[in-house]
C-alpha positions in Angstrom: -80.7 123.9 -72.2 -78.3 126.7 -73.1 -79.4 128.8 -76.0 -77.1 130.2 -78.7 -77.7 133.8 -79.6 -78.3 134.2 -83.3 -78.3 137.3 -85.6 -79.5 137.3 -89.2 -77.8 139.6 -91.8 -80.0 140.0 -94.9 -83.8 140.4 -94.7 -84.9 139.5 -98.2 -87.4 136.9 -99.2 -85.4 133.8 -98.0 -85.1 135.3 -94.5 -88.7 134.6 -93.6 -88.4 130.9 -93.5 -85.2 131.1 -91.5 -86.8 133.5 -89.0 -89.8 131.2 -88.6 -87.8 128.0 -88.3 -85.1 129.3 -86.0 -87.7 129.9 -83.3 -88.8 126.3 -83.4 -85.5 125.0 -81.8 -85.1 125.3 -78.1 -81.3 125.9 -78.3 -81.6 128.8 -80.7 -82.3 132.4 -79.6 -82.8 134.7 -82.6 -82.1 138.1 -81.0 -81.5 140.4 -84.0 -81.7 141.0 -87.7 -80.0 143.5 -90.0 -80.2 144.7 -93.6 -78.7 147.4 -95.7 -82.3 148.6 -95.9 -82.9 149.2 -92.2 -86.7 149.6 -92.8 -86.8 146.1 -94.2 -85.0 144.8 -91.1 -87.5 146.6 -88.9 -90.4 145.2 -90.8 -89.1 141.6 -90.5 -88.2 142.1 -86.8 -91.8 143.2 -86.1 -93.3 140.4 -88.1 -91.3 137.6 -86.4 -91.0 139.1 -82.9 -87.2 139.6 -83.1 -86.0 141.9 -80.3 -83.6 144.1 -82.3 -83.5 145.5 -85.8 -79.9 146.6 -86.5 -77.7 148.1 -89.1 -75.3 145.5 -90.4 -72.4 147.0 -88.5 -74.4 147.1 -85.3 -75.2 143.4 -85.5 -71.7 142.4 -86.3 -70.4 144.4 -83.3 -73.0 143.2 -80.8 -71.0 141.2 -78.3 -74.0 139.1 -77.3 -74.5 137.5 -80.7 -72.6 134.3 -81.1 -73.6 133.1 -84.6 -74.4 135.1 -87.7 -76.7 133.7 -90.4 -75.6 135.4 -93.7 -78.5 135.7 -96.1 -77.0 138.4 -98.3 -76.6 138.0 -102.1 -73.8 135.6 -103.2 -71.4 138.4 -104.2 -71.5 139.6 -100.6 -71.2 136.2 -98.9 -67.4 136.3 -98.5 -67.2 139.9 -97.2 -69.9 139.4 -94.6 -68.7 136.0 -93.5 -65.2 137.3 -93.0 -66.4 140.4 -91.1 -68.5 138.2 -88.8 -65.6 135.8 -88.2 -63.2 138.7 -87.5 -65.7 140.0 -85.0 -65.5 136.7 -83.1 -68.7 135.1 -84.3 -69.4 131.7 -85.9 -71.1 132.1 -89.3 -73.6 130.1 -91.4 -74.2 131.4 -94.9 -76.7 130.7 -97.6 -75.4 128.9 -100.7 -73.0 129.1 -102.3 -70.2 129.5 -99.7 -68.7 132.2 -101.9 -68.5 133.2 -105.6 -64.8 132.2 -106.1 -62.7 129.5 -104.7 -60.2 132.1 -103.5 -63.0 133.7 -101.4 -64.1 130.4 -100.1 -60.5 129.6 -98.9 -60.3 133.0 -97.2 -63.5 132.3 -95.3 -62.1 128.9 -94.1 -58.7 130.3 -93.3 -60.2 133.1 -91.2 -62.4 130.7 -89.3 -59.4 128.5 -88.5 -57.4 131.5 -87.4 -60.2 132.7 -85.1 -61.0 129.1 -83.9 -64.6 129.5 -85.1 -67.0 127.3 -87.1 -68.4 127.9 -90.6 -71.6 126.4 -91.9 -73.4 126.7 -95.2 -76.6 125.9 -97.0 -78.0 123.9 -98.5 -79.2 121.9 -95.5 -81.9 120.1 -97.5 -79.8 116.9 -97.3 -80.6 116.7 -93.6 -84.3 116.4 -94.5 -86.4 113.3 -94.3 -86.1 112.4 -98.0 -82.4 112.4 -98.5 -81.7 111.1 -95.0 -84.0 108.1 -95.8 -82.1 107.5 -99.1 -78.7 107.7 -97.3 -80.0 105.2 -94.7 -81.0 102.7 -97.5 -77.6 103.0 -99.0 -75.9 102.5 -95.7 -78.0 99.4 -95.0 -76.9 97.9 -98.3 -80.4 98.0 -99.9 -79.0 98.7 -103.4 -75.7 96.9 -102.8 -72.5 98.7 -103.8 -73.2 102.2 -105.4 -71.9 102.1 -108.9 -73.2 105.3 -110.5 -75.6 108.2 -110.3 -77.3 110.7 -112.5 -78.7 114.1 -111.7 -80.9 116.5 -113.7 -81.8 120.1 -113.0 -83.4 121.1 -116.2 -85.8 124.1 -116.5 -86.5 127.2 -118.4 -84.8 130.5 -117.3 -86.0 132.6 -114.5 -86.8 135.6 -116.6 -90.4 134.4 -117.0 -91.2 134.7 -113.3 -88.5 136.5 -111.3 -89.1 140.2 -110.7 -85.4 141.0 -111.3 -83.7 138.0 -112.9 -80.5 139.6 -114.4 -78.2 138.3 -111.7 -79.0 134.7 -112.7 -77.1 135.3 -116.0 -74.1 137.1 -114.5 -70.9 135.8 -113.0 -71.8 133.7 -110.0 -75.1 132.8 -111.5 -76.2 130.3 -114.1 -77.9 126.9 -113.3 -74.7 125.4 -111.9 -74.1 128.1 -109.3 -77.8 128.7 -108.6 -79.0 125.1 -108.2 -75.8 123.0 -108.3 -75.2 123.4 -104.6 -78.4 121.4 -103.9 -77.5 118.6 -106.3 -73.8 118.3 -105.6 -74.3 118.5 -101.8 -76.9 115.7 -102.0 -74.6 113.6 -104.2 -71.6 114.0 -101.8 -73.9 113.2 -98.8 -75.0 110.0 -100.6 -71.7 108.9 -102.3 -68.9 110.8 -100.6 -66.3 113.3 -101.9 -65.4 113.9 -105.6 -62.1 113.1 -107.1 -62.3 114.2 -110.7 -64.7 116.2 -113.0 -65.2 116.7 -116.7 -67.6 119.2 -118.1 -69.1 120.8 -121.2 -70.8 124.2 -121.1 -72.5 126.6 -123.4 -74.4 129.8 -123.6 -77.4 128.8 -125.7 -79.1 132.2 -125.8 -76.6 135.2 -125.5 -79.5 137.5 -124.9 -82.7 137.0 -122.8 -85.9 139.0 -122.7 -87.6 139.4 -119.4 -91.3 138.5 -119.6 -92.1 139.0 -115.8 -93.1 142.2 -114.2 -92.0 144.8 -113.4 -89.2 144.5 -115.9 -91.0 142.9 -118.9 -89.2 143.7 -122.1 -85.8 144.3 -120.6 -82.9 142.6 -122.4 -80.3 140.6 -120.4 -76.9 140.0 -121.8 -75.8 136.5 -120.7 -72.2 136.1 -119.4 -72.4 132.7 -117.7 -73.0 129.3 -119.2 -76.7 128.3 -119.1 -76.4 124.6 -120.1 -73.8 122.4 -118.3 -73.3 118.7 -118.6 -70.6 116.8 -116.7 -69.2 113.6 -115.4 -68.2 113.1 -111.8 -65.7 110.5 -110.6 -66.2 110.0 -106.9 -63.4 108.9 -104.6 -65.4 105.8 -103.8 -65.2 104.6 -107.4 -68.8 105.5 -108.3 -69.3 107.5 -111.5 -72.0 110.2 -111.8 -73.4 112.4 -114.5 -75.1 115.8 -114.0 -76.9 118.3 -116.3 -78.0 121.7 -115.1 -79.8 124.0 -117.6 -81.9 127.1 -117.9 -82.4 126.4 -121.6 -85.2 123.7 -121.6 -88.2 125.8 -122.5 -90.2 122.5 -123.0 -89.4 121.2 -119.5 -88.2 117.7 -118.7 -89.6 114.3 -117.5 -86.3 113.2 -115.9 -85.9 112.4 -112.2 -83.9 114.7 -110.0 -81.4 112.1 -108.8 -80.9 108.3 -109.4 -78.4 106.1 -107.6 -77.4 102.8 -109.3 -76.2 100.0 -107.2 -75.1 96.4 -107.7 -78.4 95.2 -106.2 -80.9 97.9 -107.2 -81.7 101.5 -108.2 -82.7 104.3 -105.8 -84.7 107.3 -106.8 -83.8 110.3 -104.6 -86.2 113.2 -104.2 -85.7 116.8 -105.4 -82.7 118.0 -103.4 -84.2 121.5 -103.2 -86.8 120.0 -100.9 -86.8 118.2 -97.5 -89.3 115.5 -98.1 -89.9 112.6 -100.5 -90.8 110.6 -102.4 -88.1 108.0 -102.1 -88.4 105.0 -104.4 -86.4 101.8 -104.9 -86.3 98.9 -107.4 -84.2 96.0 -106.4 -82.6 93.4 -108.6 -85.2 91.3 -110.5 -88.1 93.3 -109.2 -90.5 94.6 -111.9 -91.4 98.0 -110.5 -90.2 100.8 -108.2 -91.9 100.9 -104.9 -92.2 103.8 -102.5 -90.2 103.8 -99.2 -91.7 105.3 -96.1 -89.6 108.2 -94.8 -87.6 107.2 -91.8 -86.8 110.7 -90.5 -88.4 113.9 -89.5 -88.2 117.3 -91.3 -90.1 116.6 -94.4 -91.5 120.1 -94.7 -89.5 123.3 -95.6 -87.0 123.2 -92.7 -84.4 125.7 -93.9 -82.4 126.6 -90.8 -82.0 122.9 -89.9 -78.3 123.2 -90.7 -78.1 126.2 -88.3 -79.7 124.1 -85.5 -77.2 121.3 -86.2 -74.3 123.7 -86.2 -75.5 125.4 -83.0 -75.7 122.0 -81.3 -72.1 121.3 -82.4 -71.0 124.6 -80.9 -72.7 123.9 -77.6 -71.5 120.3 -77.3 -68.2 120.4 -79.1 -69.3 117.9 -81.8 -69.1 118.0 -85.6 -71.8 119.8 -87.7 -72.9 118.4 -91.0 -73.5 121.3 -93.3 -70.0 122.5 -92.6 -67.5 124.8 -94.4 -65.3 122.0 -95.8 -68.4 120.4 -97.5 -69.5 123.7 -98.9 -66.0 124.5 -100.2 -65.7 121.1 -101.8 -69.0 121.7 -103.6 -67.9 125.2 -104.6 -64.7 123.9 -106.1 -66.7 121.2 -108.0 -69.0 123.8 -109.5 -66.0 125.7 -110.8 -64.5 122.4 -111.9 -67.2 121.8 -114.6 -66.6 125.3 -116.1 -62.8 124.9 -115.8 -62.9 121.5 -117.6 -65.0 122.8 -120.4 -62.8 125.9 -120.8 -59.5 124.0 -120.8 -60.7 120.8 -122.7 -59.5 118.4 -120.0 -60.4 116.7 -116.8 -60.4 118.9 -113.6 -58.7 117.2 -110.7 -60.2 118.3 -107.4 -57.8 119.8 -104.9 -60.1 119.6 -101.9 -61.9 116.8 -100.2 -64.3 116.4 -97.3 -65.9 113.8 -95.1 -69.3 112.5 -96.1 -71.6 114.0 -93.5 -72.7 111.7 -90.7 -76.3 110.6 -91.2 -78.8 111.6 -88.6 -79.8 109.2 -85.9 -83.0 107.2 -86.4 -83.5 107.2 -82.6 -84.4 110.9 -82.7 -86.2 111.3 -86.0 -87.7 114.8 -85.3 -84.7 116.5 -83.6 -81.0 117.2 -84.2 
């Protein structure tokens, strides 16, 4: 099997799972990594047996590298993606695709001009949990999907993260931090979004860090930290979503529920790859667990890269693609836009609902 040569830009904490998982796929060849801190790149290269530790510029100009995985901070996503595309390389980026819709459009336009592919996390919807849920919907197990609810409700990150200020700046907040997981899952389950309404607030304009090493530091909050919204899907289903960093008492609500004409489906945490998946059909008294029908129930970050590489090698379509990522990016902005302007936000973009994985090959792309 032909291998696609891969390079990773950004060697922070998230890079470890990508480096580990990329080496599990026979058609991926991880040949280089790079970081602004070249010592960090060298350390990761040594730890994971990666042949080359580069500067960012060296990696982007290496003619052998065909696909760049962009694991930089969100504010750098657009710049690095565009540089990689202009250097003739396909690109797969961590979520979100970009900070602004304008940047997201630039990425997609550059890729089209260069005749290259764009992919983006999250790829958790390719995991066993959500793929099993998709299969149940496609098989009509809950009838016609009518509605959905999603909840990402937690306390803020200042109690555990060593440097949490960016979560409360432009491009942060619960919608931009965790919204990609929930909205990507909902689109993969129910299809593209047509219209959005939202209400947002900054509940605590100032946060105090309680984690080390910056305990006692004050953070001025500039992005909404509690967002509730309604989603009108093109299919006719209606969803609701709440994302919050303001629930210091936690929550008992499920991550995602899908309501159908013949039953209700409980979908697992979209920030994970596994289960549980539960269903309660019409007239049944209790929810029952459904066995997972697919592979990849563990932390399989990089699965979207493997799917994209297969598409590059075979000329097929990849699932965690740029159009999906841009649609989700626009939707996240749509909640804020609706709240700011006091009216519905009409989506300008659309996308195809990603094709579900084949049951015939439950442990491979």
